[in-house]
Amino acid sequence: EKMDFYGFDLAYAIYWARIQPGEIPFEKSNGPLQEGHILFDIIQYLEGIPYAQIIPKAINLMSKIPQQTKAMTWWNTTGKVLATQISVIHDIQALRDILLDLWVNDVTTHFQKQGKKIVFFFDSFESVDLNRLTRVKTLMYKFPSFPVLFIVGSQNKLNWESSDELIVDEHIVGELSAKDIRSFLESCNIKCLGEQCSSCQHSLDGTNEEKRQQCEAIHNEIIEKIIHVTNGIPVYLDLMVDTYMQIKKTEQPKLEHFTDNRNEIAPLLLKKFNSTDLAFLELLSFPNYWNYQVVKLLLKEFNPGISLSQVGRFYEYSFIHEHSPKHITMQNFIRQWLQQRIKENKHAQ
């Protein structure tokens, strides 16, 4: 069932009327409201009305709408009271501050009625810096009495303070097995869908059974290709799924669509490192694994500009795996990319 944000939309409409008078925040101008939305009608009606009269005018407008829609039920049971409470908030910042609270209340109300739990996913190619993590924590603390699971994906390990009252369980996601990759891809419908399969119906020839067999063979080859080129890297797999979905909108996906583009992925994961950092990572890409003594030796022999005391910060990144203090490794596809970078730089000299 579609989620409604009546409380948030109402507050946002009033907030918008104050900061952008004369403009309507519907979808095309990056606002939350769409034409036909009952709150879109409110703010359109309120255009040009002094702020002090907005709430009385809104209540008057809503009372004249005859249809008993879900929005009207909300208005009669909750909206009028909320509008009255908002009417006494004249400070712009204070009005802005309650937007998140109202959004959380709308979400919680919806899921309580549905009897379902809430799961939020936050993902990033890059590190989640302190400001971003603070914003995520702020949202987390808005759900004190409702069970919510937050899954935060980041290139580096997150620094949770010991004083945090949140239950934190951290997992380093390594390379998925071929079996897990296949299971993931099939759960994303990268497979023959039988009678509902558009590939069988429109792109292949033969009887229905022959089409199904051809389609299954094609998808099996695509899955094997994705397993090979991604090395089981989750973010890489996600990009391959997006590629498949985009291609399928216009044509039958083929093997050649799923090329090895790790040369595009690795720079995204490493773009925050400077030339000195990359020189050190290139050194680490050669041993199959290392420990403190190996790092100490590499720094002494090659002097990349990194001190021994600085090495620990590299272990915060997800492509470095600390199996134990004596056994530390680098993700294979990052290793391969760094070694290829060395070869290309050598040829360029």
XYZ file of C-alpha atoms in Angstrom:
349
model
C 0.000 0.000 0.000
C 1.266 3.449 -0.918
C 2.665 5.439 1.978
C 1.131 8.860 2.622
C 3.068 11.757 4.129
C 0.171 14.034 5.018
C 1.766 15.546 8.131
C 5.101 16.163 6.449
C 3.472 17.467 3.252
C 1.290 19.935 5.148
C 4.228 21.322 7.153
C 6.406 21.410 4.040
C 3.710 23.248 2.102
C 3.491 25.906 4.809
C 7.280 26.074 5.103
C 7.585 26.451 1.338
C 4.933 29.175 1.283
C 7.115 31.178 3.638
C 10.530 30.710 1.962
C 9.377 30.649 -1.684
C 6.188 32.709 -1.904
C 4.562 32.447 -5.294
C 6.148 29.060 -6.131
C 4.463 25.670 -5.756
C 6.619 22.704 -4.666
C 5.222 20.037 -6.946
C 7.352 17.235 -8.328
C 8.791 19.004 -11.376
C 10.448 21.664 -9.204
C 12.040 19.072 -6.898
C 9.380 19.370 -4.212
C 7.307 16.539 -2.713
C 3.870 17.508 -4.018
C 2.280 16.464 -7.288
C -0.632 17.973 -9.166
C -3.833 16.335 -7.997
C -2.491 15.888 -4.461
C -4.921 17.409 -1.972
C -2.140 19.403 -0.288
C -1.067 20.717 -3.679
C -4.542 22.228 -3.891
C -4.098 23.785 -0.454
C -0.869 25.584 -1.202
C -2.114 26.681 -4.602
C -5.156 28.118 -2.876
C -2.972 29.807 -0.247
C -0.692 31.557 -2.747
C -0.341 35.210 -1.837
C -2.172 34.881 1.478
C -0.334 36.404 4.501
C 1.211 33.759 6.772
C -0.992 34.681 9.732
C -4.061 33.726 7.691
C -2.682 30.511 6.135
C -3.985 28.053 8.754
C -7.518 29.497 9.054
C -7.790 29.631 5.257
C -6.514 26.030 4.937
C -9.050 24.767 7.475
C -11.808 26.643 5.680
C -10.768 25.175 2.312
C -10.595 21.580 3.598
C -14.014 21.833 5.227
C -15.544 22.665 1.836
C -14.179 19.592 0.045
C -17.102 17.115 -0.114
C -15.401 13.823 -1.001
C -14.530 11.603 1.986
C -11.104 10.583 0.761
C -8.339 9.094 2.904
C -6.789 12.556 2.998
C -10.033 14.013 4.310
C -10.202 11.366 7.039
C -6.658 12.274 8.074
C -7.526 15.969 7.999
C -10.567 15.570 10.224
C -8.815 13.321 12.764
C -5.266 14.715 12.782
C -4.700 17.448 10.237
C -6.716 20.231 11.882
C -4.920 19.787 15.205
C -1.521 19.660 13.484
C -2.318 22.752 11.410
C -3.254 24.649 14.563
C 0.012 23.606 16.236
C 2.034 24.688 13.213
C 0.225 28.026 13.122
C 2.022 29.209 16.287
C 5.491 28.480 14.816
C 6.706 31.713 13.241
C 10.440 31.019 13.216
C 11.617 29.593 9.865
C 14.308 27.384 11.407
C 11.916 26.014 14.032
C 9.442 25.175 11.270
C 12.183 23.449 9.322
C 13.293 21.481 12.394
C 9.908 19.770 12.807
C 9.862 18.454 9.223
C 11.938 15.358 10.069
C 9.786 14.629 13.137
C 6.622 14.748 11.028
C 8.186 12.579 8.321
C 9.163 9.972 10.929
C 5.653 10.105 12.421
C 4.078 9.508 8.986
C 6.407 6.533 8.333
C 5.836 5.017 11.770
C 2.055 5.430 11.540
C 1.983 3.687 8.163
C 4.037 0.673 9.252
C 2.193 0.305 12.545
C -1.076 0.019 10.630
C 0.527 -2.493 8.260
C 2.035 -4.489 11.120
C 5.414 -4.458 9.394
C 8.940 -3.567 10.427
C 11.046 -0.802 8.898
C 14.436 -1.307 7.219
C 16.486 1.638 5.927
C 19.409 1.155 3.536
C 22.172 3.749 3.221
C 24.869 2.962 0.686
C 27.867 4.828 -0.675
C 30.881 4.253 -2.913
C 32.808 6.557 -0.616
C 33.413 6.839 3.081
C 30.628 8.008 5.354
C 32.206 11.093 6.931
C 31.355 12.472 10.375
C 28.663 14.847 9.064
C 26.896 12.103 7.118
C 27.130 9.675 10.020
C 25.720 12.322 12.355
C 22.708 12.776 10.060
C 22.144 9.004 9.953
C 22.353 8.836 13.763
C 19.904 11.729 14.064
C 17.383 9.735 12.043
C 18.069 6.607 14.088
C 17.270 8.370 17.360
C 13.922 9.520 15.944
C 12.596 5.941 16.229
C 12.957 5.226 19.969
C 9.785 3.170 20.418
C 9.500 1.455 17.045
C 11.761 -1.427 15.893
C 13.826 -0.186 12.949
C 16.814 -1.772 11.231
C 19.368 0.574 9.651
C 21.822 -0.982 7.184
C 24.652 1.450 6.469
C 27.081 0.501 3.702
C 30.370 2.334 3.437
C 33.770 1.988 1.841
C 35.409 2.389 5.240
C 34.565 1.185 8.724
C 32.186 3.446 10.640
C 33.385 5.043 13.848
C 30.606 4.558 16.377
C 31.171 6.224 19.722
C 31.104 3.944 22.766
C 28.449 6.217 24.278
C 25.984 5.445 21.489
C 22.903 3.719 22.881
C 22.243 2.054 19.530
C 22.776 -1.658 18.981
C 25.578 -1.813 16.413
C 26.622 -4.988 14.616
C 29.378 -4.424 12.073
C 30.163 -6.804 9.227
C 32.919 -6.593 6.635
C 31.400 -7.694 3.333
C 33.984 -9.566 1.323
C 33.738 -11.369 -1.986
C 30.592 -13.467 -2.389
C 30.850 -17.095 -3.476
C 29.682 -18.161 -6.929
C 26.692 -19.890 -5.317
C 25.686 -16.721 -3.441
C 26.163 -14.582 -6.558
C 23.887 -16.855 -8.579
C 21.270 -16.807 -5.826
C 21.438 -12.994 -5.640
C 21.166 -12.520 -9.417
C 18.244 -14.930 -9.705
C 16.471 -13.114 -6.854
C 16.813 -9.983 -9.025
C 14.997 -11.881 -11.841
C 18.115 -12.355 -13.952
C 16.712 -15.645 -15.163
C 14.065 -17.028 -17.509
C 10.639 -16.136 -16.112
C 8.746 -18.795 -18.062
C 5.387 -17.665 -19.433
C 5.962 -14.130 -18.088
C 9.390 -13.871 -19.769
C 9.432 -11.144 -22.426
C 12.694 -12.554 -23.817
C 11.020 -15.872 -24.622
C 7.950 -14.234 -26.135
C 9.550 -11.582 -28.335
C 13.253 -12.225 -28.910
C 13.542 -15.956 -29.581
C 12.249 -18.382 -32.194
C 10.798 -21.905 -31.935
C 8.196 -23.629 -29.816
C 7.508 -22.398 -26.282
C 9.689 -25.157 -24.838
C 12.530 -24.374 -27.268
C 12.286 -20.675 -26.395
C 12.415 -21.465 -22.690
C 15.516 -23.655 -23.108
C 17.260 -20.999 -25.213
C 16.387 -18.308 -22.680
C 17.642 -20.382 -19.729
C 20.912 -21.046 -21.591
C 21.371 -17.336 -22.356
C 20.737 -16.329 -18.762
C 23.053 -19.024 -17.434
C 25.848 -17.657 -19.659
C 25.116 -14.104 -18.470
C 25.263 -15.190 -14.818
C 28.563 -17.026 -15.394
C 29.971 -13.909 -17.100
C 28.880 -11.673 -14.206
C 30.423 -14.096 -11.685
C 33.701 -13.934 -13.625
C 33.964 -10.178 -14.107
C 32.716 -9.025 -10.694
C 34.816 -11.327 -8.472
C 31.851 -11.306 -6.094
C 32.268 -7.613 -5.144
C 28.803 -6.481 -3.892
C 28.903 -2.953 -5.317
C 30.087 -4.343 -8.666
C 27.230 -6.891 -8.662
C 24.762 -4.091 -7.978
C 25.996 -2.206 -11.043
C 25.626 -5.331 -13.177
C 22.017 -5.733 -12.045
C 21.332 -2.093 -12.974
C 22.947 -2.716 -16.373
C 20.745 -5.772 -16.963
C 17.544 -3.938 -15.999
C 18.313 -0.953 -18.225
C 19.143 -3.118 -21.252
C 16.061 -5.309 -20.817
C 13.808 -2.266 -21.237
C 14.760 -2.083 -24.914
C 16.313 -5.414 -25.966
C 17.369 -8.923 -24.993
C 20.501 -8.738 -22.747
C 23.541 -10.400 -24.337
C 26.938 -11.528 -23.041
C 28.745 -8.578 -24.650
C 26.717 -6.142 -22.551
C 28.485 -7.352 -19.389
C 32.075 -6.313 -19.869
C 34.833 -6.142 -17.300
C 34.659 -2.485 -16.249
C 36.654 -2.736 -13.026
C 38.860 0.033 -14.445
C 35.870 2.297 -13.893
C 34.956 0.937 -10.438
C 38.377 0.911 -8.755
C 39.075 4.635 -9.340
C 35.743 5.449 -7.681
C 36.759 3.479 -4.597
C 40.258 4.979 -4.483
C 39.688 8.552 -5.656
C 40.159 10.075 -2.183
C 43.724 8.779 -1.935
C 46.583 11.058 -2.951
C 49.626 9.947 -4.974
C 51.613 9.044 -1.837
C 48.779 6.878 -0.520
C 48.431 5.129 -3.879
C 52.176 4.450 -4.003
C 51.909 2.709 -0.618
C 48.839 0.721 -1.709
C 50.729 -0.368 -4.819
C 53.425 -1.816 -2.557
C 50.803 -3.689 -0.547
C 49.293 -5.137 -3.730
C 52.302 -7.428 -4.319
C 52.405 -9.723 -1.263
C 49.541 -12.229 -1.003
C 49.226 -11.178 2.632
C 51.248 -9.128 5.088
C 51.781 -8.306 8.758
C 53.539 -5.643 10.802
C 57.043 -6.900 9.969
C 56.344 -7.044 6.223
C 54.974 -3.481 6.224
C 57.963 -2.258 8.207
C 60.312 -3.836 5.659
C 58.422 -2.393 2.663
C 58.536 1.108 4.131
C 62.273 0.823 4.838
C 63.146 -0.535 1.391
C 60.905 1.615 -0.832
C 60.143 4.715 1.297
C 56.789 5.662 -0.321
C 56.359 8.654 1.997
C 54.162 6.896 4.568
C 55.300 6.462 8.160
C 54.642 3.322 10.160
C 52.292 5.251 12.460
C 50.075 6.172 9.465
C 49.535 2.616 8.234
C 46.550 1.944 10.522
C 44.280 4.418 8.730
C 44.425 2.294 5.559
C 42.936 -0.633 7.480
C 39.723 1.342 7.954
C 38.803 0.732 4.295
C 36.662 -2.181 3.200
C 39.104 -3.474 0.573
C 41.680 -4.229 3.313
C 40.809 -7.377 5.298
C 42.363 -7.966 8.738
C 41.920 -11.697 9.190
C 44.353 -11.456 12.121
C 47.336 -9.185 13.021
C 49.582 -11.661 11.194
C 47.376 -12.106 8.149
C 46.143 -8.972 6.360
C 45.030 -9.022 2.701
C 43.765 -6.742 -0.038
C 40.663 -7.349 -2.144
C 41.720 -9.112 -5.335
C 40.210 -6.771 -7.885
C 41.804 -3.735 -6.180
C 45.148 -5.577 -6.169
C 44.834 -6.321 -9.874
C 43.895 -2.746 -10.709
C 46.844 -1.313 -8.722
C 49.286 -3.687 -10.395
C 47.887 -2.789 -13.819
C 48.329 0.880 -12.897
C 52.010 0.238 -12.137
C 52.512 -1.432 -15.540
C 50.807 1.416 -17.390
C 52.843 4.061 -15.578
C 56.026 2.147 -16.320
C 55.207 1.976 -20.051
C 54.365 5.677 -20.086
C 57.799 6.642 -18.739
